PDB file of C-alpha atoms in Angstrom:
ATOM      1  CA  MET R 294     108.187 117.772 100.640  1.00 67.00           C
ATOM      2  CA  ILE R 295     112.009 117.851 100.466  1.00 73.00           C
ATOM      3  CA  ASP R 296     112.568 115.322 103.062  1.00 94.00           C
ATOM      4  CA  TYR R 297     109.786 113.114 101.341  1.00 97.00           C
ATOM      5  CA  ILE R 298     111.469 113.318  98.038  1.00 97.00           C
ATOM      6  CA  SER R 299     114.789 112.477  99.449  1.00 97.00           C
ATOM      7  CA  ARG R 300     113.531 109.421 101.081  1.00 97.00           C
ATOM      8  CA  PHE R 301     111.537 108.496  98.007  1.00 98.00           C
ATOM      9  CA  ASN R 302     114.814 108.693  95.752  1.00 97.00           C
ATOM     10  CA  GLU R 303     116.480 106.402  98.628  1.00 97.00           C
ATOM     11  CA  ALA R 304     113.805 103.967  98.412  1.00 97.00           C
ATOM     12  CA  ARG R 305     113.820 103.983  94.492  1.00 97.00           C
ATOM     13  CA  ALA R 306     117.605 103.256  94.619  1.00 96.00           C
ATOM     14  CA  TRP R 307     117.062 100.518  97.452  1.00 96.00           C
ATOM     15  CA  THR R 308     114.436  98.838  95.110  1.00 96.00           C
ATOM     16  CA  ASP R 309     116.592  99.170  92.150  1.00 94.00           C
ATOM     17  CA  PHE R 310     119.707  97.614  94.012  1.00 93.00           C
ATOM     18  CA  ARG R 311     117.645  94.590  94.915  1.00 89.00           C
ATOM     19  CA  TYR R 312     115.367  94.038  92.057  1.00 88.00           C
ATOM     20  CA  ALA R 313     116.296  96.027  88.930  1.00 80.00           C
ATOM     21  CA  GLY R 314     114.038  96.287  85.964  1.00 85.00           C
ATOM     22  CA  MET R 315     110.907  97.739  84.540  1.00 81.00           C
ATOM     23  CA  SER R 316     109.000  96.340  87.772  1.00 92.00           C
ATOM     24  CA  ASN R 317     110.477  99.694  89.227  1.00 93.00           C
ATOM     25  CA  TYR R 318     109.201 102.550  86.882  1.00 93.00           C
ATOM     26  CA  PRO R 319     112.105 105.008  86.932  1.00 93.00           C
ATOM     27  CA  LEU R 320     109.939 107.879  88.190  1.00 95.00           C
ATOM     28  CA  ARG R 321     111.984 111.161  88.526  1.00 95.00           C
ATOM     29  CA  ILE R 322     110.496 113.574  90.840  1.00 97.00           C
ATOM     30  CA  ASP R 323     110.250 117.286  89.671  1.00 96.00           C
ATOM     31  CA  PRO R 324     108.495 119.661  92.194  1.00 96.00           C
ATOM     32  CA  SER R 325     108.146 122.320  89.449  1.00 96.00           C
ATOM     33  CA  LEU R 326     105.739 120.048  87.695  1.00 96.00           C
ATOM     34  CA  GLN R 327     102.157 121.358  87.944  1.00 95.00           C
ATOM     35  CA  VAL R 328      99.354 118.952  88.989  1.00 97.00           C
ATOM     36  CA  ASP R 329      95.668 120.212  89.286  1.00 97.00           C
ATOM     37  CA  VAL R 330      94.906 118.517  92.713  1.00 98.00           C
ATOM     38  CA  PRO R 331      91.278 119.711  92.948  1.00 97.00           C
ATOM     39  CA  ALA R 332      90.412 118.153  89.588  1.00 98.00           C
ATOM     40  CA  LEU R 333      92.371 114.919  90.422  1.00 98.00           C
ATOM     41  CA  VAL R 334      90.400 114.550  93.724  1.00 98.00           C
ATOM     42  CA  ALA R 335      87.122 115.245  92.193  1.00 98.00           C
ATOM     43  CA  THR R 336      87.958 112.630  89.368  1.00 98.00           C
ATOM     44  CA  ILE R 337      88.915 110.065  91.988  1.00 98.00           C
ATOM     45  CA  ALA R 338      85.841 110.759  94.241  1.00 98.00           C
ATOM     46  CA  LYS R 339      83.507 110.466  91.215  1.00 97.00           C
ATOM     47  CA  ASP R 340      85.085 107.065  90.072  1.00 97.00           C
ATOM     48  CA  PHE R 341      84.949 105.697  93.551  1.00 97.00           C
ATOM     49  CA  GLN R 342      81.434 106.486  93.933  1.00 96.00           C
ATOM     50  CA  GLN R 343      80.607 104.363  90.920  1.00 95.00           C
ATOM     51  CA  PHE R 344      81.778 101.208  92.657  1.00 93.00           C
ATOM     52  CA  ILE R 345      82.371 101.626  96.230  1.00 96.00           C
ATOM     53  CA  ASP R 346      79.414 101.924  98.723  1.00 95.00           C
ATOM     54  CA  SER R 347      81.072 103.853 101.338  1.00 96.00           C
ATOM     55  CA  THR R 348      84.407 105.147 102.543  1.00 96.00           C
ATOM     56  CA  ASP R 349      84.192 102.839 105.345  1.00 96.00           C
ATOM     57  CA  ASP R 350      85.029 100.126 102.776  1.00 96.00           C
ATOM     58  CA  LEU R 351      88.388 101.694 102.136  1.00 96.00           C
ATOM     59  CA  PRO R 352      90.462 100.793 105.020  1.00 95.00           C
ATOM     60  CA  GLY R 353      92.458  97.449 104.616  1.00 92.00           C
ATOM     61  CA  ARG R 354      92.439  97.549 100.768  1.00 94.00           C
ATOM     62  CA  CYS R 355      95.334  99.990 100.182  1.00 96.00           C
ATOM     63  CA  PHE R 356      96.997  97.891  97.353  1.00 95.00           C
ATOM     64  CA  LEU R 357      93.792  97.283  95.480  1.00 95.00           C
ATOM     65  CA  ILE R 358      92.711 101.142  96.021  1.00 97.00           C
ATOM     66  CA  ALA R 359      96.282 102.061  94.697  1.00 98.00           C
ATOM     67  CA  ARG R 360      95.589 100.209  91.691  1.00 97.00           C
ATOM     68  CA  GLU R 361      92.354 102.200  91.019  1.00 97.00           C
ATOM     69  CA  LEU R 362      94.085 105.473  91.901  1.00 98.00           C
ATOM     70  CA  SER R 363      96.775 104.540  89.245  1.00 98.00           C
ATOM     71  CA  TYR R 364      94.407 104.144  86.370  1.00 98.00           C
ATOM     72  CA  ILE R 365      92.702 107.352  87.204  1.00 98.00           C
ATOM     73  CA  ILE R 366      96.008 109.320  87.444  1.00 98.00           C
ATOM     74  CA  GLY R 367      97.269 107.589  84.297  1.00 97.00           C
ATOM     75  CA  ALA R 368      94.254 108.581  82.256  1.00 97.00           C
ATOM     76  CA  MET R 369      94.931 112.121  83.377  1.00 97.00           C
ATOM     77  CA  GLU R 370      98.433 111.681  81.993  1.00 95.00           C
ATOM     78  CA  ILE R 371     100.107 112.268  85.259  1.00 97.00           C
ATOM     79  CA  ARG R 372     103.444 110.011  85.668  1.00 97.00           C
ATOM     80  CA  HIS R 373     103.455 108.183  89.114  1.00 98.00           C
ATOM     81  CA  THR R 374     104.343 105.089  90.828  1.00 98.00           C
ATOM     82  CA  VAL R 375     103.357 102.851  93.685  1.00 98.00           C
ATOM     83  CA  THR R 376     105.135 103.467  96.935  1.00 98.00           C
ATOM     84  CA  VAL R 377     105.370 101.005  99.850  1.00 98.00           C
ATOM     85  CA  GLY R 378     106.436 101.768 103.358  1.00 98.00           C
ATOM     86  CA  ASP R 379     104.805 103.184 106.512  1.00 98.00           C
ATOM     87  CA  VAL R 380     103.243 106.435 107.793  1.00 98.00           C
ATOM     88  CA  ARG R 381     104.192 108.232 111.060  1.00 97.00           C
ATOM     89  CA  LEU R 382     101.036 109.480 112.705  1.00 96.00           C
ATOM     90  CA  LYS R 383     100.749 111.536 115.910  1.00 92.00           C
ATOM     91  CA  ASP R 384     100.488 108.601 118.062  1.00 92.00           C
ATOM     92  CA  GLY R 385     102.933 106.359 116.349  1.00 95.00           C
ATOM     93  CA  LEU R 386     103.414 104.496 113.107  1.00 97.00           C
ATOM     94  CA  TYR R 387     100.544 103.349 111.121  1.00 97.00           C
ATOM     95  CA  VAL R 388     101.522  99.672 110.339  1.00 96.00           C
ATOM     96  CA  ASN R 389     104.713  99.516 112.444  1.00 96.00           C
ATOM     97  CA  ILE R 390     106.938  97.891 109.615  1.00 95.00           C
ATOM     98  CA  ALA R 391     110.675  98.320 109.418  1.00 95.00           C
ATOM     99  CA  ARG R 392     112.741  98.105 106.276  1.00 94.00           C
ATOM    100  CA  GLU R 393     114.209  94.632 107.421  1.00 95.00           C
ATOM    101  CA  ARG R 394     110.848  93.291 107.769  1.00 93.00           C
ATOM    102  CA  LEU R 395     109.961  94.405 104.323  1.00 94.00           C
ATOM    103  CA  ALA R 396     113.112  93.056 102.854  1.00 94.00           C
ATOM    104  CA  SER R 397     112.307  89.756 104.487  1.00 92.00           C
ATOM    105  CA  ASP R 398     108.861  89.782 103.025  1.00 91.00           C
ATOM    106  CA  LEU R 399     110.327  90.461  99.572  1.00 91.00           C
ATOM    107  CA  ASP R 400     112.848  87.596  99.990  1.00 90.00           C
ATOM    108  CA  GLY R 401     110.072  85.052 101.330  1.00 87.00           C
ATOM    109  CA  GLY R 402     107.638  85.727  98.394  1.00 86.00           C
ATOM    110  CA  CYS R 403     103.888  85.420  97.961  1.00 82.00           C
ATOM    111  CA  ARG R 404     102.327  83.183 101.020  1.00 76.00           C
ATOM    112  CA  VAL R 405      99.038  81.673 100.455  1.00 70.00           C
ATOM    113  CA  ASP R 406      96.970  80.054 103.089  1.00 70.00           C
ATOM    114  CA  MET R 407      93.985  77.591 102.445  1.00 68.00           C
ATOM    115  CA  VAL R 408      90.836  78.751 104.257  1.00 70.00           C
ATOM    116  CA  ASN R 409      87.967  76.261 103.840  1.00 73.00           C
ATOM    117  CA  GLY R 410      89.632  74.936 100.693  1.00 70.00           C
ATOM    118  CA  VAL R 411      90.025  78.640  99.379  1.00 68.00           C
ATOM    119  CA  PRO R 412      93.478  80.098  98.584  1.00 63.00           C
ATOM    120  CA  ILE R 413      93.730  83.431 100.682  1.00 64.00           C
ATOM    121  CA  GLY R 414      96.838  85.427 100.684  1.00 63.00           C
ATOM    122  CA  LYS R 415      98.420  86.011 104.198  1.00 65.00           C
ATOM    123  CA  PRO R 416      97.989  89.431 105.736  1.00 69.00           C
ATOM    124  CA  ILE R 417     100.345  92.250 104.652  1.00 79.00           C
ATOM    125  CA  ASP R 418     101.672  94.474 106.977  1.00 85.00           C
ATOM    126  CA  ALA R 419     103.007  97.396 104.678  1.00 95.00           C
ATOM    127  CA  HIS R 420     100.957 100.163 103.569  1.00 97.00           C
ATOM    128  CA  CYS R 421     100.763 101.353  99.882  1.00 97.00           C
ATOM    129  CA  TRP R 422     100.165 104.789  98.576  1.00 98.00           C
ATOM    130  CA  ILE R 423     100.922 106.792  95.263  1.00 98.00           C
ATOM    131  CA  THR R 424     103.673 109.285  94.655  1.00 98.00           C
ATOM    132  CA  LEU R 425     103.176 111.787  91.747  1.00 98.00           C
ATOM    133  CA  GLU R 426     105.670 112.947  89.618  1.00 98.00           C
ATOM    134  CA  ASN R 427     105.920 116.332  91.304  1.00 97.00           C
ATOM    135  CA  GLY R 428     106.284 114.423  94.623  1.00 97.00           C
ATOM    136  CA  LEU R 429     102.839 114.750  95.993  1.00 98.00           C
ATOM    137  CA  VAL R 430     101.487 111.805  97.840  1.00 98.00           C
ATOM    138  CA  ILE R 431      97.905 110.609  97.208  1.00 98.00           C
ATOM    139  CA  ASP R 432      96.565 108.043  99.572  1.00 98.00           C
ATOM    140  CA  ALA R 433      92.913 107.015  99.484  1.00 98.00           C
ATOM    141  CA  THR R 434      92.599 104.683 102.649  1.00 98.00           C
ATOM    142  CA  ILE R 435      94.544 106.318 105.587  1.00 98.00           C
ATOM    143  CA  LEU R 436      92.040 108.976 106.269  1.00 98.00           C
ATOM    144  CA  ALA R 437      89.125 106.696 106.291  1.00 97.00           C
ATOM    145  CA  SER R 438      91.119 104.164 108.569  1.00 96.00           C
ATOM    146  CA  GLN R 439      91.973 107.124 111.170  1.00 95.00           C
ATOM    147  CA  HIS R 440      88.407 108.259 110.949  1.00 95.00           C
ATOM    148  CA  ARG R 441      87.317 104.979 112.506  1.00 91.00           C
ATOM    149  CA  LYS R 442      88.775 106.268 115.626  1.00 88.00           C
ATOM    150  CA  SER R 443      87.137 109.488 115.885  1.00 88.00           C
ATOM    151  CA  PRO R 444      83.966 110.461 117.853  1.00 86.00           C
ATOM    152  CA  ALA R 445      82.248 111.131 114.389  1.00 84.00           C
ATOM    153  CA  ALA R 446      83.114 107.480 113.159  1.00 86.00           C
ATOM    154  CA  GLN R 447      79.414 106.720 112.806  1.00 91.00           C
ATOM    155  CA  ILE R 448      79.016 109.426 109.909  1.00 95.00           C
ATOM    156  CA  PRO R 449      81.392 108.085 107.080  1.00 95.00           C
ATOM    157  CA  LEU R 450      83.699 110.599 105.286  1.00 97.00           C
ATOM    158  CA  THR R 451      82.757 111.661 102.104  1.00 97.00           C
ATOM    159  CA  PHE R 452      84.896 110.441  99.261  1.00 97.00           C
ATOM    160  CA  GLU R 453      86.417 113.854  98.665  1.00 97.00           C
ATOM    161  CA  GLU R 454      87.209 114.076 102.454  1.00 97.00           C
ATOM    162  CA  ALA R 455      88.708 110.493 102.366  1.00 98.00           C
ATOM    163  CA  ILE R 456      91.297 111.368  99.607  1.00 98.00           C
ATOM    164  CA  TYR R 457      94.563 112.502 101.297  1.00 98.00           C
ATOM    165  CA  PHE R 458      97.323 114.601  99.445  1.00 98.00           C
ATOM    166  CA  THR R 459     100.448 116.315 100.438  1.00 97.00           C
ATOM    167  CA  GLY R 460      99.182 119.637 102.003  1.00 95.00           C
ATOM    168  CA  LYS R 461      95.397 118.821 102.329  1.00 97.00           C
ATOM    169  CA  GLU R 462      93.771 121.578 104.515  1.00 95.00           C
ATOM    170  CA  GLY R 463      92.475 120.046 107.779  1.00 93.00           C
ATOM    171  CA  ALA R 464      94.067 116.789 107.381  1.00 95.00           C
ATOM    172  CA  PRO R 465      96.238 115.305 110.333  1.00 93.00           C
ATOM    173  CA  ASP R 466      99.817 115.634 110.371  1.00 93.00           C
ATOM    174  CA  LEU R 467     101.121 112.563 108.475  1.00 97.00           C
ATOM    175  CA  GLU R 468     104.909 111.733 107.617  1.00 97.00           C
ATOM    176  CA  TYR R 469     105.104 109.308 104.707  1.00 98.00           C
ATOM    177  CA  ILE R 470     108.205 106.965 104.962  1.00 98.00           C
ATOM    178  CA  PRO R 471     108.629 105.273 101.658  1.00 98.00           C
ATOM    179  CA  MET R 472     110.799 102.078 101.650  1.00 97.00           C
ATOM    180  CA  ALA R 473     110.193 100.407  98.250  1.00 97.00           C
ATOM    181  CA  THR R 474     108.894 101.599  95.021  1.00 97.00           C
ATOM    182  CA  GLY R 475     107.358 100.436  91.967  1.00 97.00           C
ATOM    183  CA  PHE R 476     105.562  96.910  91.574  1.00 96.00           C
ATOM    184  CA  VAL R 477     108.480  94.802  93.126  1.00 95.00           C
ATOM    185  CA  TYR R 478     106.757  94.430  96.402  1.00 94.00           C
ATOM    186  CA  LEU R 479     103.396  93.691  94.981  1.00 93.00           C
ATOM    187  CA  GLN R 480     104.786  91.279  92.404  1.00 93.00           C
ATOM    188  CA  ARG R 481     107.018  89.430  94.825  1.00 92.00           C
ATOM    189  CA  VAL R 482     104.738  89.410  97.863  1.00 91.00           C
ATOM    190  CA  LEU R 483     101.040  89.793  96.923  1.00 88.00           C
ATOM    191  CA  THR R 484     100.831  88.138  93.378  1.00 88.00           C
ATOM    192  CA  SER R 485     100.304  84.339  93.065  1.00 82.00           C
ATOM    193  CA  PRO R 486      98.215  82.380  90.571  1.00 83.00           C
ATOM    194  CA  GLN R 487      96.490  80.873  93.553  1.00 78.00           C
ATOM    195  CA  ASP R 488      95.286  84.327  94.849  1.00 75.00           C
ATOM    196  CA  GLY R 489      91.827  85.629  93.755  1.00 78.00           C
ATOM    197  CA  ASP R 490      93.307  88.927  92.861  1.00 84.00           C
ATOM    198  CA  PHE R 491      95.951  87.492  90.461  1.00 87.00           C
ATOM    199  CA  SER R 492      94.360  88.560  87.233  1.00 91.00           C
ATOM    200  CA  THR R 493      93.493  92.056  88.511  1.00 94.00           C
ATOM    201  CA  TYR R 494      97.278  92.707  89.609  1.00 93.00           C
ATOM    202  CA  LEU R 495      98.536  91.121  86.564  1.00 94.00           C
ATOM    203  CA  LYS R 496      96.482  93.230  84.161  1.00 96.00           C
ATOM    204  CA  TRP R 497      97.471  96.277  86.201  1.00 97.00           C
ATOM    205  CA  TYR R 498     101.120  95.782  85.620  1.00 96.00           C
ATOM    206  CA  ARG R 499     100.782  95.426  82.108  1.00 96.00           C
ATOM    207  CA  ASP R 500      98.695  98.308  81.634  1.00 97.00           C
ATOM    208  CA  PHE R 501     100.864 100.467  83.732  1.00 97.00           C
ATOM    209  CA  ASN R 502     103.918 100.221  81.620  1.00 94.00           C
ATOM    210  CA  GLN R 503     101.796 101.020  78.500  1.00 94.00           C
ATOM    211  CA  MET R 504     100.395 104.031  80.224  1.00 95.00           C
ATOM    212  CA  MET R 505     103.742 105.410  81.303  1.00 96.00           C
ATOM    213  CA  CYS R 506     105.242 104.684  77.606  1.00 93.00           C
ATOM    214  CA  ALA R 507     102.398 106.632  76.289  1.00 92.00           C
ATOM    215  CA  ILE R 508     102.861 109.596  78.561  1.00 94.00           C
ATOM    216  CA  ASP R 509     106.665 109.575  78.108  1.00 93.00           C
ATOM    217  CA  LEU R 510     106.230 109.379  74.321  1.00 92.00           C
ATOM    218  CA  GLU R 511     103.841 112.416  74.001  1.00 90.00           C
ATOM    219  CA  ARG R 512     106.055 114.653  76.239  1.00 89.00           C
ATOM    220  CA  LEU R 513     109.276 113.673  74.275  1.00 90.00           C
ATOM    221  CA  VAL R 514     107.503 114.203  70.802  1.00 90.00           C
ATOM    222  CA  PRO R 515     104.328 116.364  71.545  1.00 83.00           C
ATOM    223  CA  THR R 516     103.174 115.945  67.788  1.00 82.00           C
ATOM    224  CA  LEU R 517     102.397 112.235  68.674  1.00 75.00           C
ATOM    225  CA  GLN R 518      98.928 111.591  70.039  1.00 66.00           C
ATOM    226  CA  ARG R 519      97.601 108.666  71.503  1.00 56.00           C
ATOM    227  CA  ALA R 520      96.103 106.510  69.043  1.00 55.00           C
TER     228      ALA R 520
END
């Protein structure tokens, strides 16, 4: 956990150095903060069951799934932020992206191709997950992705099984490597008026700041309750 927090703080500073502003929510990690992880996982699983047919549909959608996670976590009044980078698996890196490539993506901006007359965003190599305010990682796509390689792949994971969190019993050994934090990567690389998910992402950016401001305000002045 300590190594991850150190890497996260370095990634947040690097992101701020390049693109300062509220697109990079200034999450300060405090490992002493308590999060009811079983309740959080149960809430996420229940939510996912309402609009996702199977955990087989999770891989390859890490940014959109992170959006859904963010709304759920925010509704539970837990500070958090989007985190972008890579994951070291037992047999190598998950997406094999280096900080230099990520920086190049940021500088290059959003790239959209036309496929049969329809604008489609170019594939993204980076992986995305959520970091909670106590330093825990929440990732709802990587376990389903790795499950595809297992002998039991024909039987999808349950939604509870598919949700990775730091310290999850029975989960593979995963080393998360944060490189950028907040919405900077999403806003620079994924978001374009030409892309079909433009309005979805834009609403999330605006709602997120409102969620975090409400949580910050209530913790600063506990007598103030959300309207």
